[in-house]
Amino acid sequence: MRYEGNIFRPFSEANSYLLQCTIGCSHNQCTFCGMYKDKKYRVRTLDEIKEDISMARDQIGDVEKVFLCDGDAIAIETPVLLEILKELKQAFPSLRHVGAYVGPQSTLSKSMAELIELREAGLAKAYLGVETGDERILKEIRKGVTYAEMLEAGQSLVEAGMNLSSMILLGIAGRGPRSKEHALATAKITNEMKPHYLAALTVTPVPGTVLYRQIERGEFELLDPFETLEEMKVLFENLTVENLKFVGIHASNYLPVNGTLPRDRERMLVAINSVLDSRDGSALRSERERGL
Ligand code: SF4
Protein backbone atom coordinates (compact mmCIF):
# COMPACT_ATOMS: atom_id res chain seq x y z
CA MET A 1 0.00 0.00 0.00
CA ARG A 2 1.50 3.25 -1.10
CA TYR A 3 0.31 6.79 -0.46
CA GLU A 4 1.38 10.17 -1.75
CA GLY A 5 0.99 13.18 0.57
CA ASN A 6 -1.66 13.64 3.26
CA ILE A 7 -4.67 11.37 3.00
CA PHE A 8 -8.18 12.52 3.92
CA ARG A 9 -11.29 10.43 4.33
CA PRO A 10 -14.75 10.91 5.79
CA PHE A 11 -15.26 10.00 9.44
CA SER A 12 -17.53 7.09 8.44
CA GLU A 13 -14.78 5.52 6.35
CA ALA A 14 -12.53 4.97 9.37
CA ASN A 15 -12.56 1.19 8.87
CA SER A 16 -12.20 1.25 5.10
CA TYR A 17 -9.17 0.27 3.08
CA LEU A 18 -8.04 3.58 1.56
CA LEU A 19 -7.10 3.18 -2.08
CA GLN A 20 -5.48 6.27 -3.56
CA CYS A 21 -6.73 6.46 -7.14
CA THR A 22 -6.24 10.18 -7.77
CA ILE A 23 -3.63 12.51 -6.36
CA GLY A 24 -5.19 15.74 -5.12
CA CYS A 25 -8.44 17.32 -6.25
CA SER A 26 -9.42 18.07 -9.84
CA HIS A 27 -10.97 21.39 -8.74
CA ASN A 28 -8.65 22.48 -5.91
CA GLN A 29 -9.95 26.07 -5.86
CA CYS A 30 -12.36 26.30 -2.94
CA THR A 31 -11.29 29.27 -0.82
CA PHE A 32 -11.60 27.47 2.53
CA CYS A 33 -9.91 24.19 1.58
CA GLY A 34 -6.27 23.40 2.15
CA MET A 35 -6.55 19.63 1.82
CA TYR A 36 -4.72 19.18 -1.47
CA LYS A 37 -2.90 22.49 -1.89
CA ASP A 38 0.44 20.66 -1.95
CA LYS A 39 -0.61 18.29 -4.74
CA LYS A 40 -0.97 18.70 -8.48
CA TYR A 41 -3.99 16.74 -9.60
CA ARG A 42 -3.47 13.56 -11.55
CA VAL A 43 -5.04 10.15 -11.91
CA ARG A 44 -2.74 7.28 -10.98
CA THR A 45 -2.22 4.71 -13.69
CA LEU A 46 -4.43 1.65 -13.69
CA ASP A 47 -1.34 -0.55 -13.32
CA GLU A 48 -0.26 1.33 -10.19
CA ILE A 49 -3.76 1.08 -8.72
CA LYS A 50 -3.97 -2.64 -9.47
CA GLU A 51 -0.58 -3.16 -7.82
CA ASP A 52 -1.84 -1.35 -4.72
CA ILE A 53 -4.96 -3.54 -4.59
CA SER A 54 -2.81 -6.64 -4.85
CA MET A 55 -0.49 -5.38 -2.08
CA ALA A 56 -3.48 -4.61 0.16
CA ARG A 57 -4.93 -8.08 -0.38
CA ASP A 58 -1.60 -9.63 0.61
CA GLN A 59 -1.06 -7.36 3.61
CA ILE A 60 -4.53 -6.97 5.14
CA GLY A 61 -6.52 -9.78 3.53
CA ASP A 62 -10.22 -9.54 2.71
CA VAL A 63 -12.02 -6.24 3.42
CA GLU A 64 -15.66 -5.17 3.40
CA LYS A 65 -15.18 -1.48 2.79
CA VAL A 66 -12.98 0.55 0.45
CA PHE A 67 -12.70 4.32 0.11
CA LEU A 68 -11.27 5.78 -3.08
CA CYS A 69 -8.93 8.70 -2.32
CA ASP A 70 -8.06 11.55 -2.95
CA GLY A 71 -10.63 14.21 -3.76
CA ASP A 72 -13.10 13.60 -6.55
CA ALA A 73 -12.35 10.01 -7.62
CA ILE A 74 -15.44 10.16 -9.80
CA ALA A 75 -13.42 12.40 -12.14
CA ILE A 76 -11.66 9.26 -13.36
CA GLU A 77 -12.87 8.14 -16.78
CA THR A 78 -15.77 5.72 -16.40
CA PRO A 79 -14.15 2.67 -18.11
CA VAL A 80 -11.09 3.02 -15.84
CA LEU A 81 -13.22 3.44 -12.74
CA LEU A 82 -15.24 0.36 -13.71
CA GLU A 83 -12.01 -1.59 -14.10
CA ILE A 84 -10.89 -0.49 -10.61
CA LEU A 85 -14.22 -1.54 -9.12
CA LYS A 86 -14.02 -4.92 -10.90
CA GLU A 87 -10.48 -5.46 -9.59
CA LEU A 88 -11.62 -4.62 -6.05
CA LYS A 89 -14.46 -7.15 -6.22
CA GLN A 90 -12.09 -9.85 -7.43
CA ALA A 91 -9.52 -9.08 -4.75
CA PHE A 92 -11.94 -8.78 -1.83
CA PRO A 93 -14.78 -11.36 -1.88
CA SER A 94 -16.44 -9.76 1.17
CA LEU A 95 -16.50 -6.28 -0.36
CA ARG A 96 -19.89 -4.65 0.18
CA HIS A 97 -19.15 -0.94 0.03
CA VAL A 98 -16.99 1.39 -2.05
CA GLY A 99 -17.15 5.11 -1.28
CA ALA A 100 -15.58 8.21 -2.81
CA TYR A 101 -15.58 11.98 -2.63
CA VAL A 102 -17.37 13.24 -5.72
CA GLY A 103 -17.02 16.75 -7.13
CA PRO A 104 -20.14 18.36 -8.59
CA GLN A 105 -18.55 19.17 -11.96
CA SER A 106 -17.16 15.66 -12.39
CA THR A 107 -20.51 14.17 -11.42
CA LEU A 108 -22.25 16.34 -14.01
CA SER A 109 -19.81 15.14 -16.65
CA LYS A 110 -21.18 11.59 -16.27
CA SER A 111 -24.40 10.47 -17.94
CA MET A 112 -27.11 8.83 -15.85
CA ALA A 113 -26.29 5.52 -17.57
CA GLU A 114 -22.65 5.86 -16.46
CA LEU A 115 -23.61 6.70 -12.86
CA ILE A 116 -25.93 3.68 -12.74
CA GLU A 117 -23.22 1.46 -14.22
CA LEU A 118 -20.77 2.68 -11.55
CA ARG A 119 -23.28 2.04 -8.78
CA GLU A 120 -24.01 -1.44 -10.12
CA ALA A 121 -20.26 -2.09 -10.24
CA GLY A 122 -20.02 -1.29 -6.53
CA LEU A 123 -19.63 2.47 -6.09
CA ALA A 124 -22.26 2.60 -3.38
CA LYS A 125 -21.51 5.79 -1.46
CA ALA A 126 -20.85 9.31 -2.70
CA TYR A 127 -19.68 12.19 -0.50
CA LEU A 128 -20.57 15.50 -2.16
CA GLY A 129 -19.20 18.79 -0.79
CA VAL A 130 -22.29 20.95 -1.14
CA GLU A 131 -21.10 23.47 1.50
CA THR A 132 -24.07 25.84 1.08
CA GLY A 133 -27.25 26.39 -0.87
CA ASP A 134 -26.58 30.11 -1.09
CA GLU A 135 -25.87 31.08 -4.71
CA ARG A 136 -23.71 34.06 -3.79
CA ILE A 137 -21.60 32.10 -1.34
CA LEU A 138 -21.09 29.24 -3.80
CA LYS A 139 -19.55 31.81 -6.13
CA GLU A 140 -17.51 33.54 -3.42
CA ILE A 141 -15.98 30.30 -2.18
CA ARG A 142 -15.19 29.31 -5.79
CA LYS A 143 -17.07 26.05 -5.65
CA GLY A 144 -17.20 26.08 -9.43
CA VAL A 145 -20.92 25.39 -9.77
CA THR A 146 -24.21 27.23 -9.34
CA TYR A 147 -27.05 26.20 -7.03
CA ALA A 148 -28.82 24.54 -9.97
CA GLU A 149 -25.70 22.59 -10.99
CA MET A 150 -24.97 21.47 -7.43
CA LEU A 151 -28.58 20.37 -7.05
CA GLU A 152 -28.51 18.47 -10.34
CA ALA A 153 -25.28 16.70 -9.35
CA GLY A 154 -26.75 15.58 -6.02
CA GLN A 155 -30.09 14.55 -7.49
CA SER A 156 -28.35 12.53 -10.21
CA LEU A 157 -26.37 10.57 -7.61
CA VAL A 158 -29.55 9.84 -5.67
CA GLU A 159 -31.41 8.87 -8.86
CA ALA A 160 -28.55 6.55 -9.82
CA GLY A 161 -29.15 4.72 -6.53
CA MET A 162 -26.02 5.82 -4.70
CA ASN A 163 -26.09 6.50 -1.00
CA LEU A 164 -25.48 10.25 -0.92
CA SER A 165 -23.82 12.11 1.91
CA SER A 166 -24.05 15.87 1.48
CA MET A 167 -21.37 17.78 3.35
CA ILE A 168 -22.15 21.33 4.43
CA LEU A 169 -20.10 24.03 6.11
CA LEU A 170 -21.40 25.93 9.11
CA GLY A 171 -20.06 29.48 9.31
CA ILE A 172 -19.08 29.80 5.66
CA ALA A 173 -21.19 32.97 5.26
CA GLY A 174 -19.27 34.71 8.02
CA ARG A 175 -20.92 37.04 10.54
CA GLY A 176 -24.12 38.98 10.06
CA PRO A 177 -27.47 38.44 8.34
CA ARG A 178 -25.94 36.23 5.66
CA SER A 179 -25.38 33.54 8.27
CA LYS A 180 -29.12 32.89 8.53
CA GLU A 181 -29.55 33.18 4.76
CA HIS A 182 -26.86 30.51 4.36
CA ALA A 183 -28.63 28.19 6.80
CA LEU A 184 -32.01 28.67 5.11
CA ALA A 185 -30.59 28.19 1.61
CA THR A 186 -28.70 25.10 2.76
CA ALA A 187 -31.90 23.63 4.19
CA LYS A 188 -33.58 24.40 0.85
CA ILE A 189 -30.98 22.67 -1.34
CA THR A 190 -30.97 19.71 1.05
CA ASN A 191 -34.76 19.43 0.89
CA GLU A 192 -34.63 19.42 -2.91
CA MET A 193 -31.61 17.11 -3.20
CA LYS A 194 -32.82 14.59 -0.62
CA PRO A 195 -29.46 13.09 0.38
CA HIS A 196 -29.44 10.13 2.76
CA TYR A 197 -26.91 11.79 5.07
CA LEU A 198 -26.25 15.42 5.88
CA ALA A 199 -22.80 15.92 7.39
CA ALA A 200 -22.12 19.31 8.95
CA LEU A 201 -18.60 20.66 9.44
CA THR A 202 -17.63 24.06 10.83
CA VAL A 203 -15.33 26.51 9.07
CA THR A 204 -11.80 26.24 10.42
CA PRO A 205 -9.21 28.62 8.97
CA VAL A 206 -6.37 26.78 7.28
CA PRO A 207 -3.09 28.68 6.68
CA GLY A 208 -2.32 29.11 3.01
CA THR A 209 -5.95 29.27 1.90
CA VAL A 210 -7.75 32.28 0.41
CA LEU A 211 -10.17 32.27 3.34
CA TYR A 212 -7.31 32.44 5.84
CA ARG A 213 -5.97 35.55 4.12
CA GLN A 214 -9.46 37.08 4.01
CA ILE A 215 -9.71 36.59 7.78
CA GLU A 216 -6.25 38.13 8.32
CA ARG A 217 -7.26 41.17 6.25
CA GLY A 218 -10.50 41.53 8.19
CA GLU A 219 -12.63 40.74 5.13
CA PHE A 220 -14.23 37.69 6.70
CA GLU A 221 -15.40 37.38 10.28
CA LEU A 222 -15.64 33.94 11.83
CA LEU A 223 -18.75 33.04 13.78
CA ASP A 224 -18.43 32.42 17.47
CA PRO A 225 -19.49 28.95 18.71
CA PHE A 226 -22.98 30.12 19.66
CA GLU A 227 -23.54 31.65 16.24
CA THR A 228 -22.68 28.34 14.56
CA LEU A 229 -25.27 26.70 16.80
CA GLU A 230 -27.83 29.29 15.63
CA GLU A 231 -27.11 28.14 12.06
CA MET A 232 -27.58 24.52 13.06
CA LYS A 233 -30.85 25.42 14.75
CA VAL A 234 -32.19 27.15 11.61
CA LEU A 235 -31.22 24.08 9.61
CA PHE A 236 -33.05 21.69 11.94
CA GLU A 237 -36.14 23.89 11.92
CA ASN A 238 -36.27 23.98 8.12
CA LEU A 239 -35.20 20.52 6.96
CA THR A 240 -38.13 18.49 5.64
CA VAL A 241 -36.37 15.42 4.18
CA GLU A 242 -37.77 12.19 5.59
CA ASN A 243 -35.36 9.84 7.33
CA LEU A 244 -32.38 12.17 6.91
CA LYS A 245 -29.39 11.10 8.98
CA PHE A 246 -27.75 14.22 10.37
CA VAL A 247 -24.08 13.71 11.20
CA GLY A 248 -22.72 16.56 13.27
CA ILE A 249 -19.98 14.89 15.24
CA HIS A 250 -17.10 16.06 13.05
CA ALA A 251 -14.14 17.30 15.08
CA SER A 252 -14.54 20.82 13.67
CA ASN A 253 -17.99 21.25 15.26
CA TYR A 254 -18.38 22.97 18.62
CA LEU A 255 -21.31 20.78 19.72
CA PRO A 256 -21.46 17.19 18.49
CA VAL A 257 -25.07 16.47 17.45
CA ASN A 258 -26.33 13.36 15.67
CA GLY A 259 -29.78 12.13 14.85
CA THR A 260 -32.36 11.18 12.27
CA LEU A 261 -34.76 13.84 11.04
CA PRO A 262 -37.59 14.42 11.54
CA ARG A 263 -37.80 11.80 14.30
CA ASP A 264 -35.08 13.33 16.52
CA ARG A 265 -35.70 16.99 15.67
CA GLU A 266 -36.99 17.96 19.11
CA ARG A 267 -34.16 16.22 20.95
CA MET A 268 -31.57 17.88 18.71
CA LEU A 269 -33.16 21.30 19.14
CA VAL A 270 -33.29 20.86 22.92
CA ALA A 271 -29.56 20.08 22.93
CA ILE A 272 -28.80 23.24 20.97
CA ASN A 273 -31.25 25.48 22.82
CA SER A 274 -29.96 24.45 26.22
CA VAL A 275 -26.50 25.72 25.26
CA LEU A 276 -27.85 28.82 23.56
CA ASP A 277 -30.12 29.72 26.46
CA SER A 278 -27.50 29.18 29.17
CA ARG A 279 -24.59 30.50 27.09
CA ASP A 280 -22.69 27.70 28.82
CA GLY A 281 -19.50 27.25 26.84
CA SER A 282 -18.40 24.28 28.97
CA ALA A 283 -20.66 22.01 26.89
CA LEU A 284 -18.76 23.00 23.75
CA ARG A 285 -15.50 21.78 22.28
CA SER A 286 -12.74 24.27 22.97
CA GLU A 287 -10.72 25.67 20.06
CA ARG A 288 -7.89 23.40 21.22
CA GLU A 289 -10.08 20.31 21.01
CA ARG A 290 -11.43 21.13 17.60
CA GLY A 291 -9.82 19.59 14.54
CA LEU A 292 -10.12 19.51 10.78
S1 SF4 B 1 -13.44 21.41 -0.92
FE1 SF4 B 1 -13.43 19.55 -2.17
S2 SF4 B 1 -13.73 20.31 -4.27
FE2 SF4 B 1 -13.09 22.06 -3.04
S3 SF4 B 1 -10.86 22.14 -3.29
FE3 SF4 B 1 -11.28 20.97 -1.42
S4 SF4 B 1 -11.30 18.84 -2.08
FE4 SF4 B 1 -11.50 20.09 -3.92
Coordinates of C-alpha atoms and ligand atoms in Angstrom, one line a residue:
M1 CA 0.0 0.0 0.0
R2 CA 1.5 3.3 -1.1
Y3 CA 0.3 6.8 -0.5
E4 CA 1.4 10.2 -1.7
G5 CA 1.0 13.2 0.6
N6 CA -1.7 13.6 3.3
I7 CA -4.7 11.4 3.0
F8 CA -8.2 12.5 3.9
R9 CA -11.3 10.4 4.3
P10 CA -14.8 10.9 5.8
F11 CA -15.3 10.0 9.4
S12 CA -17.5 7.1 8.4
E13 CA -14.8 5.5 6.3
A14 CA -12.5 5.0 9.4
N15 CA -12.6 1.2 8.9
S16 CA -12.2 1.2 5.1
Y17 CA -9.2 0.3 3.1
L18 CA -8.0 3.6 1.6
L19 CA -7.1 3.2 -2.1
Q20 CA -5.5 6.3 -3.6
C21 CA -6.7 6.5 -7.1
T22 CA -6.2 10.2 -7.8
I23 CA -3.6 12.5 -6.4
G24 CA -5.2 15.7 -5.1
C25 CA -8.4 17.3 -6.2
S26 CA -9.4 18.1 -9.8
H27 CA -11.0 21.4 -8.7
N28 CA -8.6 22.5 -5.9
Q29 CA -10.0 26.1 -5.9
C30 CA -12.4 26.3 -2.9
T31 CA -11.3 29.3 -0.8
F32 CA -11.6 27.5 2.5
C33 CA -9.9 24.2 1.6
G34 CA -6.3 23.4 2.1
M35 CA -6.5 19.6 1.8
Y36 CA -4.7 19.2 -1.5
K37 CA -2.9 22.5 -1.9
D38 CA 0.4 20.7 -1.9
K39 CA -0.6 18.3 -4.7
K40 CA -1.0 18.7 -8.5
Y41 CA -4.0 16.7 -9.6
R42 CA -3.5 13.6 -11.5
V43 CA -5.0 10.2 -11.9
R44 CA -2.7 7.3 -11.0
T45 CA -2.2 4.7 -13.7
L46 CA -4.4 1.7 -13.7
D47 CA -1.3 -0.6 -13.3
E48 CA -0.3 1.3 -10.2
I49 CA -3.8 1.1 -8.7
K50 CA -4.0 -2.6 -9.5
E51 CA -0.6 -3.2 -7.8
D52 CA -1.8 -1.4 -4.7
I53 CA -5.0 -3.5 -4.6
S54 CA -2.8 -6.6 -4.8
M55 CA -0.5 -5.4 -2.1
A56 CA -3.5 -4.6 0.2
R57 CA -4.9 -8.1 -0.4
D58 CA -1.6 -9.6 0.6
Q59 CA -1.1 -7.4 3.6
I60 CA -4.5 -7.0 5.1
G61 CA -6.5 -9.8 3.5
D62 CA -10.2 -9.5 2.7
V63 CA -12.0 -6.2 3.4
E64 CA -15.7 -5.2 3.4
K65 CA -15.2 -1.5 2.8
V66 CA -13.0 0.6 0.4
F67 CA -12.7 4.3 0.1
L68 CA -11.3 5.8 -3.1
C69 CA -8.9 8.7 -2.3
D70 CA -8.1 11.5 -3.0
G71 CA -10.6 14.2 -3.8
D72 CA -13.1 13.6 -6.6
A73 CA -12.3 10.0 -7.6
I74 CA -15.4 10.2 -9.8
A75 CA -13.4 12.4 -12.1
I76 CA -11.7 9.3 -13.4
E77 CA -12.9 8.1 -16.8
T78 CA -15.8 5.7 -16.4
P79 CA -14.2 2.7 -18.1
V80 CA -11.1 3.0 -15.8
L81 CA -13.2 3.4 -12.7
L82 CA -15.2 0.4 -13.7
E83 CA -12.0 -1.6 -14.1
I84 CA -10.9 -0.5 -10.6
L85 CA -14.2 -1.5 -9.1
K86 CA -14.0 -4.9 -10.9
E87 CA -10.5 -5.5 -9.6
L88 CA -11.6 -4.6 -6.0
K89 CA -14.5 -7.1 -6.2
Q90 CA -12.1 -9.9 -7.4
A91 CA -9.5 -9.1 -4.7
F92 CA -11.9 -8.8 -1.8
P93 CA -14.8 -11.4 -1.9
S94 CA -16.4 -9.8 1.2
L95 CA -16.5 -6.3 -0.4
R96 CA -19.9 -4.7 0.2
H97 CA -19.2 -0.9 0.0
V98 CA -17.0 1.4 -2.0
G99 CA -17.1 5.1 -1.3
A100 CA -15.6 8.2 -2.8
Y101 CA -15.6 12.0 -2.6
V102 CA -17.4 13.2 -5.7
G103 CA -17.0 16.7 -7.1
P104 CA -20.1 18.4 -8.6
Q105 CA -18.6 19.2 -12.0
S106 CA -17.2 15.7 -12.4
T107 CA -20.5 14.2 -11.4
L108 CA -22.3 16.3 -14.0
S109 CA -19.8 15.1 -16.7
K110 CA -21.2 11.6 -16.3
S111 CA -24.4 10.5 -17.9
M112 CA -27.1 8.8 -15.9
A113 CA -26.3 5.5 -17.6
E114 CA -22.6 5.9 -16.5
L115 CA -23.6 6.7 -12.9
I116 CA -25.9 3.7 -12.7
E117 CA -23.2 1.5 -14.2
L118 CA -20.8 2.7 -11.6
R119 CA -23.3 2.0 -8.8
E120 CA -24.0 -1.4 -10.1
A121 CA -20.3 -2.1 -10.2
G122 CA -20.0 -1.3 -6.5
L123 CA -19.6 2.5 -6.1
A124 CA -22.3 2.6 -3.4
K125 CA -21.5 5.8 -1.5
A126 CA -20.8 9.3 -2.7
Y127 CA -19.7 12.2 -0.5
L128 CA -20.6 15.5 -2.2
G129 CA -19.2 18.8 -0.8
V130 CA -22.3 20.9 -1.1
E131 CA -21.1 23.5 1.5
T132 CA -24.1 25.8 1.1
G133 CA -27.3 26.4 -0.9
D134 CA -26.6 30.1 -1.1
E135 CA -25.9 31.1 -4.7
R136 CA -23.7 34.1 -3.8
I137 CA -21.6 32.1 -1.3
L138 CA -21.1 29.2 -3.8
K139 CA -19.5 31.8 -6.1
E140 CA -17.5 33.5 -3.4
I141 CA -16.0 30.3 -2.2
R142 CA -15.2 29.3 -5.8
K143 CA -17.1 26.0 -5.7
G144 CA -17.2 26.1 -9.4
V145 CA -20.9 25.4 -9.8
T146 CA -24.2 27.2 -9.3
Y147 CA -27.1 26.2 -7.0
A148 CA -28.8 24.5 -10.0
E149 CA -25.7 22.6 -11.0
M150 CA -25.0 21.5 -7.4
L151 CA -28.6 20.4 -7.0
E152 CA -28.5 18.5 -10.3
A153 CA -25.3 16.7 -9.4
G154 CA -26.8 15.6 -6.0
Q155 CA -30.1 14.6 -7.5
S156 CA -28.3 12.5 -10.2
L157 CA -26.4 10.6 -7.6
V158 CA -29.6 9.8 -5.7
E159 CA -31.4 8.9 -8.9
A160 CA -28.6 6.5 -9.8
G161 CA -29.1 4.7 -6.5
M162 CA -26.0 5.8 -4.7
N163 CA -26.1 6.5 -1.0
L164 CA -25.5 10.2 -0.9
S165 CA -23.8 12.1 1.9
S166 CA -24.1 15.9 1.5
M167 CA -21.4 17.8 3.3
I168 CA -22.2 21.3 4.4
L169 CA -20.1 24.0 6.1
L170 CA -21.4 25.9 9.1
G171 CA -20.1 29.5 9.3
I172 CA -19.1 29.8 5.7
A173 CA -21.2 33.0 5.3
G174 CA -19.3 34.7 8.0
R175 CA -20.9 37.0 10.5
G176 CA -24.1 39.0 10.1
P177 CA -27.5 38.4 8.3
R178 CA -25.9 36.2 5.7
S179 CA -25.4 33.5 8.3
K180 CA -29.1 32.9 8.5
E181 CA -29.5 33.2 4.8
H182 CA -26.9 30.5 4.4
A183 CA -28.6 28.2 6.8
L184 CA -32.0 28.7 5.1
A185 CA -30.6 28.2 1.6
T186 CA -28.7 25.1 2.8
A187 CA -31.9 23.6 4.2
K188 CA -33.6 24.4 0.8
I189 CA -31.0 22.7 -1.3
T190 CA -31.0 19.7 1.1
N191 CA -34.8 19.4 0.9
E192 CA -34.6 19.4 -2.9
M193 CA -31.6 17.1 -3.2
K194 CA -32.8 14.6 -0.6
P195 CA -29.5 13.1 0.4
H196 CA -29.4 10.1 2.8
Y197 CA -26.9 11.8 5.1
L198 CA -26.3 15.4 5.9
A199 CA -22.8 15.9 7.4
A200 CA -22.1 19.3 9.0
L201 CA -18.6 20.7 9.4
T202 CA -17.6 24.1 10.8
V203 CA -15.3 26.5 9.1
T204 CA -11.8 26.2 10.4
P205 CA -9.2 28.6 9.0
V206 CA -6.4 26.8 7.3
P207 CA -3.1 28.7 6.7
G208 CA -2.3 29.1 3.0
T209 CA -6.0 29.3 1.9
V210 CA -7.8 32.3 0.4
L211 CA -10.2 32.3 3.3
Y212 CA -7.3 32.4 5.8
R213 CA -6.0 35.5 4.1
Q214 CA -9.5 37.1 4.0
I215 CA -9.7 36.6 7.8
E216 CA -6.3 38.1 8.3
R217 CA -7.3 41.2 6.3
G218 CA -10.5 41.5 8.2
E219 CA -12.6 40.7 5.1
F220 CA -14.2 37.7 6.7
E221 CA -15.4 37.4 10.3
L222 CA -15.6 33.9 11.8
L223 CA -18.8 33.0 13.8
D224 CA -18.4 32.4 17.5
P225 CA -19.5 28.9 18.7
F226 CA -23.0 30.1 19.7
E227 CA -23.5 31.6 16.2
T228 CA -22.7 28.3 14.6
L229 CA -25.3 26.7 16.8
E230 CA -27.8 29.3 15.6
E231 CA -27.1 28.1 12.1
M232 CA -27.6 24.5 13.1
K233 CA -30.8 25.4 14.8
V234 CA -32.2 27.1 11.6
L235 CA -31.2 24.1 9.6
F236 CA -33.1 21.7 11.9
E237 CA -36.1 23.9 11.9
N238 CA -36.3 24.0 8.1
L239 CA -35.2 20.5 7.0
T240 CA -38.1 18.5 5.6
V241 CA -36.4 15.4 4.2
E242 CA -37.8 12.2 5.6
N243 CA -35.4 9.8 7.3
L244 CA -32.4 12.2 6.9
K245 CA -29.4 11.1 9.0
F246 CA -27.7 14.2 10.4
V247 CA -24.1 13.7 11.2
G248 CA -22.7 16.6 13.3
I249 CA -20.0 14.9 15.2
H250 CA -17.1 16.1 13.0
A251 CA -14.1 17.3 15.1
S252 CA -14.5 20.8 13.7
N253 CA -18.0 21.3 15.3
Y254 CA -18.4 23.0 18.6
L255 CA -21.3 20.8 19.7
P256 CA -21.5 17.2 18.5
V257 CA -25.1 16.5 17.5
N258 CA -26.3 13.4 15.7
G259 CA -29.8 12.1 14.9
T260 CA -32.4 11.2 12.3
L261 CA -34.8 13.8 11.0
P262 CA -37.6 14.4 11.5
R263 CA -37.8 11.8 14.3
D264 CA -35.1 13.3 16.5
R265 CA -35.7 17.0 15.7
E266 CA -37.0 18.0 19.1
R267 CA -34.2 16.2 20.9
M268 CA -31.6 17.9 18.7
L269 CA -33.2 21.3 19.1
V270 CA -33.3 20.9 22.9
A271 CA -29.6 20.1 22.9
I272 CA -28.8 23.2 21.0
N273 CA -31.3 25.5 22.8
S274 CA -30.0 24.5 26.2
V275 CA -26.5 25.7 25.3
L276 CA -27.9 28.8 23.6
D277 CA -30.1 29.7 26.5
S278 CA -27.5 29.2 29.2
R279 CA -24.6 30.5 27.1
D280 CA -22.7 27.7 28.8
G281 CA -19.5 27.3 26.8
S282 CA -18.4 24.3 29.0
A283 CA -20.7 22.0 26.9
L284 CA -18.8 23.0 23.8
R285 CA -15.5 21.8 22.3
S286 CA -12.7 24.3 23.0
E287 CA -10.7 25.7 20.1
R288 CA -7.9 23.4 21.2
E289 CA -10.1 20.3 21.0
R290 CA -11.4 21.1 17.6
G291 CA -9.8 19.6 14.5
L292 CA -10.1 19.5 10.8
Ligands
SF4_1 S1 -13.4 21.4 -0.9 FE1 -13.4 19.6 -2.2 S2 -13.7 20.3 -4.3 FE2 -13.1 22.1 -3.0 S3 -10.9 22.1 -3.3 FE3 -11.3 21.0 -1.4 S4 -11.3 18.8 -2.1 FE4 -11.5 20.1 -3.9

